[in-house]
Amino acid sequence: MKDTRIAGDGLVLLGCGKMGSAMLAGWLGRGLPPTSVWVRDPNPSDWLQAQGVNLNTDLPASPAIVLVAVKPQMMADALPELAAMGNGETLFVSVAAGTPISFFEQTLGAQTPVVRAMPNTPAAISQGITAIVGNAVAGDRSLDEAEALLSAVGQVVRLSEEAQIDAVTGVSGSGPAYVFHMMETMADAGEAEGLPRDLALQLAIATVAGAGALALQSDDDPAQLRVNVTSPNGTTQAALEVLMDQTDGFPALMRRAVAAAANRGRELANG
């Protein structure tokens, strides 16, 4: 990571669970010096303790970036001690679900540059996708810095307004769980058709993973890829007539699922 401002002024990571550890591993792997990273975590893992970062020590007065990765319910206790860093040059990047930008502005000051991010769990293997949006104080420079940090664990997209975060939660934030459940149900269906459970699960996981990799690499969109593997009056068409039913199939079910996740995100943000 070649950002000299981060290396010079330091990066603070508040919370180092699964997501924080994935990001830290990505930064260090890109060349960020461990000595320029300060980590606050009440229960540091053995892996974290071996990384050579400044762990649970006094923080720099004005770090370049503070990345907040604590659980939302811990935010009220963890953030106020960093209030002295607010209203300055320090950029706060939050990956905490359900915590709006306004909370950071109220706690740290209205002139604090804040970028809110919504990653997802494939970030643990650097295959995630993260959506970001900044407050009025955070200009292009802050968004560029946040994107550089978060690209260590996958793709980064920018939103035009914070209200879109809840839709992102419904699609990509919670989305990996939908895919894992589809793997489960595909395996269940294969078992019901006579396959051994282990084989059915292996087929389901490899099929979903392979289809996803193909979609990422192909110039065709998913709709065209679906057409490409659907022979008229064949087995795939017979299955898709069930799955694409507008009343009981994937279209209606997925709309309800994504809406439920998005609405829950709004409820969490509103307390």
Tab-separated table of N, CA and C in Angstrom, residues 124-196:
chain	number	residue	atom	x	y	z
A	124	ALA	N	-13.137	-12.079	3.632
A	124	ALA	CA	-12.193	-12.897	4.399
A	124	ALA	C	-11.193	-13.613	3.490
A	125	ILE	N	-11.550	-13.801	2.206
A	125	ILE	CA	-10.617	-14.413	1.252
A	125	ILE	C	-10.325	-13.443	0.104
A	126	SER	N	-10.474	-12.146	0.383
A	126	SER	CA	-10.222	-11.079	-0.598
A	126	SER	C	-11.088	-11.205	-1.840
A	127	GLN	N	-12.311	-11.725	-1.659
A	127	GLN	CA	-13.255	-11.860	-2.763
A	127	GLN	C	-14.559	-11.126	-2.452
A	128	GLY	N	-14.483	-10.119	-1.573
A	128	GLY	CA	-15.680	-9.403	-1.184
A	128	GLY	C	-16.021	-8.279	-2.147
A	129	ILE	N	-17.125	-7.630	-1.843
A	129	ILE	CA	-17.466	-6.384	-2.523
A	129	ILE	C	-18.005	-5.440	-1.462
A	130	THR	N	-17.524	-4.203	-1.499
A	130	THR	CA	-17.857	-3.210	-0.483
A	130	THR	C	-18.423	-1.975	-1.155
A	131	ALA	N	-19.534	-1.486	-0.640
A	131	ALA	CA	-20.118	-0.229	-1.110
A	131	ALA	C	-19.759	0.870	-0.125
A	132	ILE	N	-19.374	2.052	-0.625
A	132	ILE	CA	-18.993	3.157	0.250
A	132	ILE	C	-19.755	4.423	-0.107
A	133	VAL	N	-19.931	5.275	0.907
A	133	VAL	CA	-20.544	6.588	0.706
A	133	VAL	C	-19.991	7.510	1.784
A	134	GLY	N	-19.744	8.755	1.444
A	134	GLY	CA	-19.162	9.692	2.395
A	134	GLY	C	-20.121	10.803	2.775
A	135	ASN	N	-19.816	11.487	3.873
A	135	ASN	CA	-20.606	12.661	4.245
A	135	ASN	C	-20.127	13.868	3.448
A	136	ALA	N	-20.724	15.013	3.700
A	136	ALA	CA	-20.411	16.206	2.907
A	136	ALA	C	-18.961	16.648	3.084
A	137	VAL	N	-18.385	16.369	4.252
A	137	VAL	CA	-17.011	16.788	4.523
A	137	VAL	C	-16.004	15.907	3.782
A	138	ALA	N	-16.373	14.671	3.560
A	138	ALA	CA	-15.469	13.722	2.896
A	138	ALA	C	-15.517	13.970	1.387
A	139	GLY	N	-14.473	14.524	0.836
A	139	GLY	CA	-14.405	14.779	-0.594
A	139	GLY	C	-13.834	13.598	-1.347
A	140	ASP	N	-13.410	13.853	-2.568
A	140	ASP	CA	-12.856	12.783	-3.404
A	140	ASP	C	-11.637	12.138	-2.763
A	141	ARG	N	-10.817	12.955	-2.085
A	141	ARG	CA	-9.622	12.400	-1.466
A	141	ARG	C	-9.973	11.355	-0.422
A	142	SER	N	-10.965	11.651	0.412
A	142	SER	CA	-11.363	10.697	1.451
A	142	SER	C	-11.931	9.425	0.841
A	143	LEU	N	-12.757	9.567	-0.194
A	143	LEU	CA	-13.319	8.389	-0.841
A	143	LEU	C	-12.233	7.563	-1.524
A	144	ASP	N	-11.263	8.241	-2.109
A	144	ASP	CA	-10.137	7.527	-2.727
A	144	ASP	C	-9.356	6.738	-1.682
A	145	GLU	N	-9.121	7.360	-0.523
A	145	GLU	CA	-8.380	6.679	0.540
A	145	GLU	C	-9.163	5.477	1.062
A	146	ALA	N	-10.471	5.664	1.256
A	146	ALA	CA	-11.296	4.558	1.731
A	146	ALA	C	-11.313	3.424	0.717
A	147	GLU	N	-11.418	3.776	-0.556
A	147	GLU	CA	-11.429	2.743	-1.598
A	147	GLU	C	-10.107	1.986	-1.639
A	148	ALA	N	-9.005	2.706	-1.476
A	148	ALA	CA	-7.693	2.048	-1.473
A	148	ALA	C	-7.584	1.062	-0.316
A	149	LEU	N	-8.099	1.444	0.851
A	149	LEU	CA	-8.067	0.550	2.010
A	149	LEU	C	-8.922	-0.690	1.777
A	150	LEU	N	-10.152	-0.466	1.344
A	150	LEU	CA	-11.114	-1.557	1.265
A	150	LEU	C	-10.908	-2.451	0.055
A	151	SER	N	-10.186	-1.952	-0.945
A	151	SER	CA	-9.913	-2.785	-2.115
A	151	SER	C	-8.949	-3.918	-1.773
A	152	ALA	N	-8.348	-3.855	-0.588
A	152	ALA	CA	-7.477	-4.944	-0.146
A	152	ALA	C	-8.252	-6.240	0.052
A	153	VAL	N	-9.577	-6.152	0.185
A	153	VAL	CA	-10.383	-7.356	0.411
A	153	VAL	C	-11.429	-7.570	-0.676
A	154	GLY	N	-11.256	-6.927	-1.831
A	154	GLY	CA	-12.185	-7.169	-2.928
A	154	GLY	C	-12.568	-5.911	-3.676
A	155	GLN	N	-13.653	-5.996	-4.421
A	155	GLN	CA	-14.132	-4.871	-5.210
A	155	GLN	C	-14.740	-3.786	-4.319
A	156	VAL	N	-14.719	-2.548	-4.818
A	156	VAL	CA	-15.331	-1.418	-4.108
A	156	VAL	C	-16.197	-0.638	-5.094
A	157	VAL	N	-17.416	-0.321	-4.677
A	157	VAL	CA	-18.304	0.516	-5.485
A	157	VAL	C	-18.723	1.718	-4.648
A	158	ARG	N	-19.049	2.827	-5.325
A	158	ARG	CA	-19.450	4.046	-4.628
A	158	ARG	C	-20.945	4.303	-4.815
A	159	LEU	N	-21.581	4.694	-3.727
A	159	LEU	CA	-23.000	5.013	-3.757
A	159	LEU	C	-23.187	6.517	-3.894
A	160	SER	N	-24.348	6.916	-4.400
A	160	SER	CA	-24.627	8.338	-4.557
A	160	SER	C	-25.242	8.942	-3.303
A	161	GLU	N	-25.838	8.099	-2.428
A	161	GLU	CA	-26.435	8.594	-1.184
A	161	GLU	C	-26.471	7.483	-0.147
A	162	GLU	N	-26.465	7.888	1.119
A	162	GLU	CA	-26.391	6.913	2.207
A	162	GLU	C	-27.619	6.018	2.256
A	163	ALA	N	-28.777	6.515	1.811
A	163	ALA	CA	-30.002	5.715	1.866
A	163	ALA	C	-29.874	4.415	1.078
A	164	GLN	N	-28.954	4.367	0.122
A	164	GLN	CA	-28.780	3.156	-0.679
A	164	GLN	C	-28.091	2.029	0.091
A	165	ILE	N	-27.499	2.363	1.235
A	165	ILE	CA	-26.802	1.350	2.029
A	165	ILE	C	-27.729	0.201	2.400
A	166	ASP	N	-28.978	0.491	2.715
A	166	ASP	CA	-29.896	-0.566	3.146
A	166	ASP	C	-30.194	-1.536	2.008
A	167	ALA	N	-30.301	-1.023	0.784
A	167	ALA	CA	-30.485	-1.914	-0.366
A	167	ALA	C	-29.235	-2.754	-0.600
A	168	VAL	N	-28.061	-2.134	-0.409
A	168	VAL	CA	-26.803	-2.887	-0.534
A	168	VAL	C	-26.760	-4.009	0.509
A	169	THR	N	-27.203	-3.697	1.714
A	169	THR	CA	-27.261	-4.720	2.766
A	169	THR	C	-28.100	-5.904	2.314
A	170	GLY	N	-29.246	-5.600	1.716
A	170	GLY	CA	-30.150	-6.656	1.277
A	170	GLY	C	-29.603	-7.487	0.138
A	171	VAL	N	-28.794	-6.881	-0.730
A	171	VAL	CA	-28.283	-7.601	-1.899
A	171	VAL	C	-26.942	-8.281	-1.613
A	172	SER	N	-25.927	-7.499	-1.256
A	172	SER	CA	-24.588	-8.080	-1.110
A	172	SER	C	-24.162	-8.290	0.338
A	173	GLY	N	-24.605	-7.420	1.251
A	173	GLY	CA	-24.213	-7.579	2.649
A	173	GLY	C	-24.727	-8.885	3.233
A	174	SER	N	-26.012	-9.128	3.068
A	174	SER	CA	-26.615	-10.375	3.543
A	174	SER	C	-26.592	-11.462	2.481
A	175	GLY	N	-26.282	-11.087	1.244
A	175	GLY	CA	-26.381	-11.997	0.112
A	175	GLY	C	-25.627	-13.307	0.215
A	176	PRO	N	-24.398	-13.332	0.777
A	176	PRO	CA	-23.714	-14.626	0.877
A	176	PRO	C	-24.530	-15.686	1.613
A	177	ALA	N	-25.307	-15.272	2.613
A	177	ALA	CA	-26.138	-16.244	3.333
A	177	ALA	C	-27.198	-16.842	2.416
A	178	TYR	N	-27.729	-16.033	1.485
A	178	TYR	CA	-28.722	-16.560	0.547
A	178	TYR	C	-28.083	-17.654	-0.314
A	179	VAL	N	-26.865	-17.381	-0.757
A	179	VAL	CA	-26.173	-18.331	-1.632
A	179	VAL	C	-25.834	-19.614	-0.872
A	180	PHE	N	-25.385	-19.463	0.376
A	180	PHE	CA	-25.085	-20.651	1.176
A	180	PHE	C	-26.350	-21.495	1.380
A	181	HIS	N	-27.471	-20.805	1.610
A	181	HIS	CA	-28.730	-21.535	1.797
A	181	HIS	C	-29.142	-22.229	0.500
A	182	MET	N	-28.888	-21.590	-0.645
A	182	MET	CA	-29.197	-22.236	-1.918
A	182	MET	C	-28.370	-23.509	-2.082
A	183	MET	N	-27.090	-23.445	-1.676
A	183	MET	CA	-26.268	-24.655	-1.717
A	183	MET	C	-26.897	-25.763	-0.867
A	184	GLU	N	-27.342	-25.390	0.326
A	184	GLU	CA	-27.986	-26.369	1.209
A	184	GLU	C	-29.199	-27.008	0.548
A	185	THR	N	-30.052	-26.151	-0.008
A	185	THR	CA	-31.309	-26.658	-0.559
A	185	THR	C	-31.082	-27.440	-1.851
A	186	MET	N	-30.079	-27.060	-2.645
A	186	MET	CA	-29.729	-27.853	-3.820
A	186	MET	C	-29.269	-29.247	-3.401
A	187	ALA	N	-28.454	-29.287	-2.350
A	187	ALA	CA	-27.985	-30.584	-1.855
A	187	ALA	C	-29.142	-31.415	-1.308
A	188	ASP	N	-30.058	-30.761	-0.587
A	188	ASP	CA	-31.235	-31.474	-0.069
A	188	ASP	C	-32.039	-32.086	-1.213
A	189	ALA	N	-32.219	-31.294	-2.288
A	189	ALA	CA	-33.000	-31.769	-3.428
A	189	ALA	C	-32.285	-32.913	-4.137
A	190	GLY	N	-30.958	-32.819	-4.245
A	190	GLY	CA	-30.203	-33.907	-4.862
A	190	GLY	C	-30.292	-35.187	-4.057
A	191	GLU	N	-30.248	-35.029	-2.731
A	191	GLU	CA	-30.367	-36.189	-1.856
A	191	GLU	C	-31.743	-36.837	-2.006
A	192	ALA	N	-32.769	-35.976	-2.144
A	192	ALA	CA	-34.124	-36.491	-2.326
A	192	ALA	C	-34.269	-37.268	-3.633
A	193	GLU	N	-33.410	-36.953	-4.621
A	193	GLU	CA	-33.436	-37.666	-5.903
A	193	GLU	C	-32.529	-38.889	-5.917
A	194	GLY	N	-31.922	-39.205	-4.762
A	194	GLY	CA	-31.178	-40.447	-4.656
A	194	GLY	C	-29.672	-40.323	-4.529
A	195	LEU	N	-29.129	-39.107	-4.491
A	195	LEU	CA	-27.684	-38.946	-4.359
A	195	LEU	C	-27.260	-39.059	-2.893
A	196	PRO	N	-26.067	-39.595	-2.629
A	196	PRO	CA	-25.529	-39.541	-1.260
A	196	PRO	C	-25.361	-38.080	-0.832
